[in-house]
PDB file of C-alpha atoms in Angstrom:
ATOM      1  CA  MET A   1     -25.558 -29.438 -40.426  1.00 52.00           C
ATOM      2  CA  SER A   2     -22.520 -31.615 -39.840  1.00 58.00           C
ATOM      3  CA  TYR A   3     -21.420 -33.067 -36.522  1.00 55.00           C
ATOM      4  CA  TYR A   4     -18.430 -30.704 -36.519  1.00 58.00           C
ATOM      5  CA  CYS A   5     -20.689 -27.666 -36.974  1.00 68.00           C
ATOM      6  CA  ASP A   6     -22.911 -28.853 -34.132  1.00 81.00           C
ATOM      7  CA  MET A   7     -19.855 -29.154 -31.904  1.00 82.00           C
ATOM      8  CA  GLU A   8     -18.679 -25.639 -32.790  1.00 87.00           C
ATOM      9  CA  VAL A   9     -22.151 -24.204 -32.126  1.00 90.00           C
ATOM     10  CA  THR A  10     -22.286 -25.936 -28.734  1.00 93.00           C
ATOM     11  CA  LYS A  11     -18.774 -24.790 -27.840  1.00 93.00           C
ATOM     12  CA  LYS A  12     -19.616 -21.182 -28.770  1.00 91.00           C
ATOM     13  CA  ARG A  13     -22.865 -21.359 -26.774  1.00 94.00           C
ATOM     14  CA  ILE A  14     -20.912 -22.538 -23.718  1.00 95.00           C
ATOM     15  CA  ILE A  15     -18.331 -19.756 -24.117  1.00 92.00           C
ATOM     16  CA  ASP A  16     -21.019 -17.091 -24.559  1.00 89.00           C
ATOM     17  CA  ALA A  17     -22.869 -18.388 -21.500  1.00 93.00           C
ATOM     18  CA  ALA A  18     -19.646 -18.427 -19.463  1.00 91.00           C
ATOM     19  CA  ILE A  19     -18.932 -14.809 -20.382  1.00 86.00           C
ATOM     20  CA  ILE A  20     -22.354 -13.784 -19.101  1.00 86.00           C
ATOM     21  CA  VAL A  21     -22.166 -15.918 -15.940  1.00 89.00           C
ATOM     22  CA  PHE A  22     -18.603 -14.947 -14.992  1.00 86.00           C
ATOM     23  CA  ASN A  23     -19.185 -11.277 -15.801  1.00 80.00           C
ATOM     24  CA  ASN A  24     -22.166 -11.211 -13.438  1.00 81.00           C
ATOM     25  CA  ASP A  25     -20.615 -13.498 -10.812  1.00 85.00           C
ATOM     26  CA  PRO A  26     -16.827 -13.968 -10.944  1.00 82.00           C
ATOM     27  CA  SER A  27     -17.158 -16.998  -8.661  1.00 87.00           C
ATOM     28  CA  GLY A  28     -19.895 -18.556 -10.819  1.00 90.00           C
ATOM     29  CA  THR A  29     -19.666 -22.319 -11.125  1.00 93.00           C
ATOM     30  CA  LEU A  30     -19.341 -24.465 -14.206  1.00 94.00           C
ATOM     31  CA  ASP A  31     -22.776 -25.876 -13.357  1.00 95.00           C
ATOM     32  CA  MET A  32     -24.151 -22.330 -13.612  1.00 95.00           C
ATOM     33  CA  VAL A  33     -22.493 -22.003 -17.016  1.00 95.00           C
ATOM     34  CA  ALA A  34     -23.983 -25.317 -18.142  1.00 96.00           C
ATOM     35  CA  ASP A  35     -27.446 -24.158 -17.035  1.00 95.00           C
ATOM     36  CA  LYS A  36     -27.055 -20.849 -18.874  1.00 94.00           C
ATOM     37  CA  ALA A  37     -25.812 -22.633 -22.019  1.00 95.00           C
ATOM     38  CA  GLU A  38     -28.660 -25.149 -21.725  1.00 95.00           C
ATOM     39  CA  VAL A  39     -26.290 -28.114 -21.797  1.00 95.00           C
ATOM     40  CA  THR A  40     -25.571 -30.793 -19.244  1.00 95.00           C
ATOM     41  CA  PRO A  41     -22.498 -30.452 -17.029  1.00 94.00           C
ATOM     42  CA  ARG A  42     -21.178 -33.588 -18.713  1.00 95.00           C
ATOM     43  CA  THR A  43     -21.393 -31.879 -22.115  1.00 94.00           C
ATOM     44  CA  LEU A  44     -19.614 -28.810 -20.787  1.00 95.00           C
ATOM     45  CA  TYR A  45     -16.771 -30.958 -19.417  1.00 94.00           C
ATOM     46  CA  ARG A  46     -16.379 -32.639 -22.815  1.00 94.00           C
ATOM     47  CA  TYR A  47     -15.412 -29.238 -24.208  1.00 95.00           C
ATOM     48  CA  PHE A  48     -13.678 -27.701 -21.209  1.00 95.00           C
ATOM     49  CA  LYS A  49     -11.924 -29.885 -18.658  1.00 94.00           C
ATOM     50  CA  ASP A  50     -11.774 -27.146 -16.024  1.00 92.00           C
ATOM     51  CA  ARG A  51     -12.601 -23.537 -15.251  1.00 91.00           C
ATOM     52  CA  LYS A  52      -9.153 -22.236 -16.236  1.00 90.00           C
ATOM     53  CA  ILE A  53      -9.452 -23.664 -19.759  1.00 92.00           C
ATOM     54  CA  LEU A  54     -12.958 -22.229 -20.119  1.00 93.00           C
ATOM     55  CA  LEU A  55     -11.813 -18.795 -18.892  1.00 87.00           C
ATOM     56  CA  GLU A  56      -8.982 -18.808 -21.423  1.00 87.00           C
ATOM     57  CA  ALA A  57     -11.453 -19.671 -24.211  1.00 90.00           C
ATOM     58  CA  CYS A  58     -13.653 -16.789 -23.011  1.00 87.00           C
ATOM     59  CA  ARG A  59     -10.715 -14.396 -22.997  1.00 82.00           C
ATOM     60  CA  GLN A  60      -9.738 -15.393 -26.541  1.00 84.00           C
ATOM     61  CA  GLU A  61     -13.324 -15.000 -27.799  1.00 84.00           C
ATOM     62  CA  MET A  62     -13.685 -11.608 -26.131  1.00 80.00           C
ATOM     63  CA  ALA A  63     -10.337 -10.406 -27.473  1.00 77.00           C
ATOM     64  CA  LEU A  64     -11.266 -11.309 -31.040  1.00 83.00           C
ATOM     65  CA  THR A  65     -14.749  -9.816 -30.841  1.00 84.00           C
ATOM     66  CA  CYS A  66     -13.794  -6.602 -29.073  1.00 82.00           C
ATOM     67  CA  LYS A  67     -10.671  -6.064 -31.175  1.00 85.00           C
ATOM     68  CA  ALA A  68     -12.675  -6.354 -34.388  1.00 89.00           C
ATOM     69  CA  ALA A  69     -15.384  -3.988 -33.123  1.00 91.00           C
ATOM     70  CA  MET A  70     -12.925  -1.369 -31.870  1.00 90.00           C
ATOM     71  CA  ASN A  71     -10.826  -1.485 -35.034  1.00 92.00           C
ATOM     72  CA  ALA A  72     -13.989  -1.091 -37.132  1.00 95.00           C
ATOM     73  CA  ALA A  73     -14.957   1.936 -35.014  1.00 95.00           C
ATOM     74  CA  PHE A  74     -11.565   3.569 -35.561  1.00 94.00           C
ATOM     75  CA  GLU A  75     -11.665   2.872 -39.283  1.00 95.00           C
ATOM     76  CA  ALA A  76     -15.256   4.098 -39.767  1.00 97.00           C
ATOM     77  CA  SER A  77     -14.243   7.771 -39.547  1.00 96.00           C
ATOM     78  CA  THR A  78     -11.216  10.003 -39.835  1.00 96.00           C
ATOM     79  CA  VAL A  79     -12.747  12.560 -37.461  1.00 96.00           C
ATOM     80  CA  PRO A  80     -11.287  11.959 -33.973  1.00 96.00           C
ATOM     81  CA  LEU A  81     -14.423  12.959 -32.060  1.00 97.00           C
ATOM     82  CA  LYS A  82     -16.548  10.663 -34.223  1.00 97.00           C
ATOM     83  CA  GLN A  83     -14.024   7.860 -33.633  1.00 97.00           C
ATOM     84  CA  LEU A  84     -14.435   8.336 -29.888  1.00 97.00           C
ATOM     85  CA  GLU A  85     -18.215   8.169 -30.187  1.00 97.00           C
ATOM     86  CA  LEU A  86     -18.013   5.058 -32.374  1.00 97.00           C
ATOM     87  CA  THR A  87     -15.649   3.298 -29.951  1.00 95.00           C
ATOM     88  CA  LEU A  88     -18.197   3.877 -27.185  1.00 96.00           C
ATOM     89  CA  TYR A  89     -20.894   2.315 -29.358  1.00 95.00           C
ATOM     90  CA  ALA A  90     -18.559  -0.580 -30.225  1.00 93.00           C
ATOM     91  CA  GLY A  91     -18.012  -1.274 -26.527  1.00 90.00           C
ATOM     92  CA  ILE A  92     -21.772  -1.213 -25.958  1.00 91.00           C
ATOM     93  CA  ASP A  93     -22.364  -3.520 -28.927  1.00 88.00           C
ATOM     94  CA  CYS A  94     -19.774  -5.971 -27.588  1.00 85.00           C
ATOM     95  CA  GLY A  95     -21.887  -6.008 -24.416  1.00 80.00           C
ATOM     96  CA  SER A  96     -20.873  -8.394 -21.682  1.00 70.00           C
ATOM     97  CA  LYS A  97     -17.846  -9.460 -23.752  1.00 72.00           C
ATOM     98  CA  TYR A  98     -16.364  -5.968 -23.442  1.00 72.00           C
ATOM     99  CA  ALA A  99     -17.295  -5.645 -19.782  1.00 70.00           C
ATOM    100  CA  PHE A 100     -15.836  -9.017 -18.806  1.00 72.00           C
ATOM    101  CA  PHE A 101     -12.711  -8.605 -20.947  1.00 68.00           C
ATOM    102  CA  ASP A 102     -12.097  -5.225 -19.354  1.00 68.00           C
ATOM    103  CA  LYS A 103     -12.536  -6.749 -15.876  1.00 68.00           C
ATOM    104  CA  ILE A 104     -10.050  -9.516 -16.648  1.00 68.00           C
ATOM    105  CA  TYR A 105      -7.538  -7.131 -18.187  1.00 62.00           C
ATOM    106  CA  GLN A 106      -7.754  -4.629 -15.327  1.00 63.00           C
ATOM    107  CA  ARG A 107      -7.421  -7.230 -12.548  1.00 56.00           C
ATOM    108  CA  SER A 108      -4.176  -6.755 -10.685  1.00 44.00           C
ATOM    109  CA  ASP A 109      -3.519 -10.511 -10.567  1.00 48.00           C
ATOM    110  CA  TYR A 110      -4.050 -11.077 -14.309  1.00 48.00           C
ATOM    111  CA  GLN A 111      -0.911 -12.455 -15.904  1.00 52.00           C
ATOM    112  CA  PRO A 112      -1.074 -12.847 -19.691  1.00 49.00           C
ATOM    113  CA  SER A 113       0.736 -15.808 -21.203  1.00 51.00           C
ATOM    114  CA  ALA A 114       4.139 -15.228 -22.733  1.00 47.00           C
ATOM    115  CA  GLY A 115       3.700 -14.361 -26.399  1.00 53.00           C
ATOM    116  CA  ASP A 116       0.028 -13.572 -25.798  1.00 56.00           C
ATOM    117  CA  GLU A 117      -1.051 -12.055 -29.133  1.00 60.00           C
ATOM    118  CA  GLU A 118      -4.540 -11.074 -27.937  1.00 55.00           C
ATOM    119  CA  ASN A 119      -3.061  -9.175 -24.981  1.00 59.00           C
ATOM    120  CA  ARG A 120      -0.695  -7.268 -27.286  1.00 66.00           C
ATOM    121  CA  GLU A 121      -3.591  -6.444 -29.580  1.00 63.00           C
ATOM    122  CA  TYR A 122      -5.635  -5.221 -26.599  1.00 65.00           C
ATOM    123  CA  ASP A 123      -2.670  -3.068 -25.565  1.00 75.00           C
ATOM    124  CA  ASP A 124      -2.450  -1.707 -29.128  1.00 81.00           C
ATOM    125  CA  ILE A 125      -6.139  -0.811 -29.189  1.00 83.00           C
ATOM    126  CA  ASN A 126      -5.926   0.670 -25.691  1.00 84.00           C
ATOM    127  CA  SER A 127      -2.875   2.735 -26.724  1.00 90.00           C
ATOM    128  CA  ARG A 128      -4.680   3.907 -29.858  1.00 92.00           C
ATOM    129  CA  TRP A 129      -7.699   4.916 -27.777  1.00 93.00           C
ATOM    130  CA  LEU A 130      -5.543   6.781 -25.232  1.00 94.00           C
ATOM    131  CA  ALA A 131      -3.707   8.558 -28.077  1.00 95.00           C
ATOM    132  CA  LEU A 132      -7.098   9.628 -29.418  1.00 96.00           C
ATOM    133  CA  ILE A 133      -8.000  11.095 -26.020  1.00 97.00           C
ATOM    134  CA  ILE A 134      -4.672  12.940 -25.801  1.00 97.00           C
ATOM    135  CA  ALA A 135      -5.135  14.347 -29.325  1.00 96.00           C
ATOM    136  CA  LEU A 136      -8.642  15.553 -28.458  1.00 97.00           C
ATOM    137  CA  GLN A 137      -7.306  17.165 -25.283  1.00 97.00           C
ATOM    138  CA  LYS A 138      -4.574  18.973 -27.257  1.00 96.00           C
ATOM    139  CA  GLN A 139      -7.304  20.300 -29.562  1.00 96.00           C
ATOM    140  CA  ASP A 140      -9.269  21.495 -26.479  1.00 96.00           C
ATOM    141  CA  ILE A 141     -12.215  19.293 -27.472  1.00 96.00           C
ATOM    142  CA  ILE A 142     -11.911  17.295 -24.248  1.00 97.00           C
ATOM    143  CA  THR A 143     -11.022  18.904 -20.941  1.00 97.00           C
ATOM    144  CA  SER A 144      -7.411  18.621 -19.867  1.00 96.00           C
ATOM    145  CA  GLU A 145      -8.553  18.682 -16.233  1.00 97.00           C
ATOM    146  CA  LEU A 146      -8.975  14.896 -16.434  1.00 97.00           C
ATOM    147  CA  THR A 147      -6.203  12.415 -17.136  1.00 96.00           C
ATOM    148  CA  PRO A 148      -6.607  10.034 -20.082  1.00 96.00           C
ATOM    149  CA  GLU A 149      -6.620   7.159 -17.586  1.00 94.00           C
ATOM    150  CA  TRP A 150      -9.517   8.742 -15.683  1.00 96.00           C
ATOM    151  CA  ILE A 151     -11.370   9.247 -18.953  1.00 97.00           C
ATOM    152  CA  TYR A 152     -10.829   5.564 -19.738  1.00 92.00           C
ATOM    153  CA  GLU A 153     -12.430   4.671 -16.403  1.00 92.00           C
ATOM    154  CA  LEU A 154     -15.396   6.896 -17.280  1.00 95.00           C
ATOM    155  CA  PHE A 155     -15.587   5.224 -20.699  1.00 94.00           C
ATOM    156  CA  SER A 156     -15.628   1.713 -19.192  1.00 90.00           C
ATOM    157  CA  GLY A 157     -18.070   2.811 -16.518  1.00 91.00           C
ATOM    158  CA  MET A 158     -20.421   4.258 -19.135  1.00 94.00           C
ATOM    159  CA  ILE A 159     -20.378   1.002 -21.075  1.00 91.00           C
ATOM    160  CA  ASN A 160     -21.169  -0.954 -17.906  1.00 87.00           C
ATOM    161  CA  THR A 161     -23.927   1.497 -16.945  1.00 91.00           C
ATOM    162  CA  THR A 162     -25.397   1.180 -20.424  1.00 92.00           C
ATOM    163  CA  LEU A 163     -25.307  -2.615 -20.263  1.00 86.00           C
ATOM    164  CA  ARG A 164     -27.110  -2.563 -16.895  1.00 86.00           C
ATOM    165  CA  SER A 165     -29.743  -0.238 -18.359  1.00 89.00           C
ATOM    166  CA  ILE A 166     -30.231  -2.562 -21.303  1.00 86.00           C
ATOM    167  CA  SER A 167     -30.657  -5.604 -19.068  1.00 83.00           C
ATOM    168  CA  SER A 168     -33.003  -3.788 -16.663  1.00 87.00           C
ATOM    169  CA  GLY A 169     -35.270  -2.653 -19.462  1.00 86.00           C
ATOM    170  CA  ASN A 170     -35.693   0.751 -17.785  1.00 85.00           C
ATOM    171  CA  VAL A 171     -34.501   2.714 -20.824  1.00 85.00           C
ATOM    172  CA  ALA A 172     -35.977   2.490 -24.319  1.00 86.00           C
ATOM    173  CA  PRO A 173     -33.501   0.586 -26.525  1.00 85.00           C
ATOM    174  CA  ASN A 174     -33.523   3.294 -29.200  1.00 89.00           C
ATOM    175  CA  ASN A 175     -32.319   5.840 -26.590  1.00 91.00           C
ATOM    176  CA  ILE A 176     -29.519   3.782 -25.030  1.00 93.00           C
ATOM    177  CA  LYS A 177     -26.611   4.854 -27.223  1.00 94.00           C
ATOM    178  CA  LYS A 178     -27.787   8.460 -27.413  1.00 95.00           C
ATOM    179  CA  PHE A 179     -27.975   8.643 -23.602  1.00 96.00           C
ATOM    180  CA  ALA A 180     -24.597   6.937 -23.230  1.00 96.00           C
ATOM    181  CA  TRP A 181     -22.844   9.312 -25.623  1.00 97.00           C
ATOM    182  CA  TYR A 182     -24.505  12.380 -24.115  1.00 97.00           C
ATOM    183  CA  SER A 183     -23.540  11.336 -20.573  1.00 97.00           C
ATOM    184  CA  PHE A 184     -19.991  10.347 -21.480  1.00 98.00           C
ATOM    185  CA  SER A 185     -19.300  13.360 -23.689  1.00 97.00           C
ATOM    186  CA  LYS A 186     -20.555  15.816 -21.059  1.00 97.00           C
ATOM    187  CA  SER A 187     -18.532  14.075 -18.334  1.00 97.00           C
ATOM    188  CA  ILE A 188     -15.308  14.752 -20.252  1.00 97.00           C
ATOM    189  CA  GLY A 189     -16.112  18.356 -21.121  1.00 96.00           C
ATOM    190  CA  ILE A 190     -17.360  18.065 -24.686  1.00 94.00           C
ATOM    191  CA  SER A 191     -19.896  20.776 -25.386  1.00 83.00           C
TER     192      SER A 191
END
């Protein structure tokens, strides 16, 4: 493996560790990230001069990963209800990347950069998902008693609940997605 490849692997390991640390503890330190990534603080600072730069790298990584997973879920079926189920699984598969990206995006003080392509793409995926919910409500597949925004909160909450269950080890891994879909689908009136 070349020196460049080693550097990219280390950089990715730091970003992945930061996503986990900051998702669990928004005030987590760079030393905590270095520990999680199993690198020295000095190595971390070679890649990321400060927390803001590291957070931006995390946001970009999460945007790419989650966007690809969500688009794949939408494209995997033409049946709207199946698309909804697959987007839930995509969010679960993205794991802490989805959870942390959603936290960053939903924060009231988050200000995307001008010309922020990842933010526009997130908005596009979010709009596509909300349009899916509205279409399913018009077909009386999902209850109209809940707003699409409320359903999105349930969706995000189910992903976070599933991720906590995975990390706790209290639920058999082969049941996780089945339980998540059952719980989410029943909460929005799907019979």
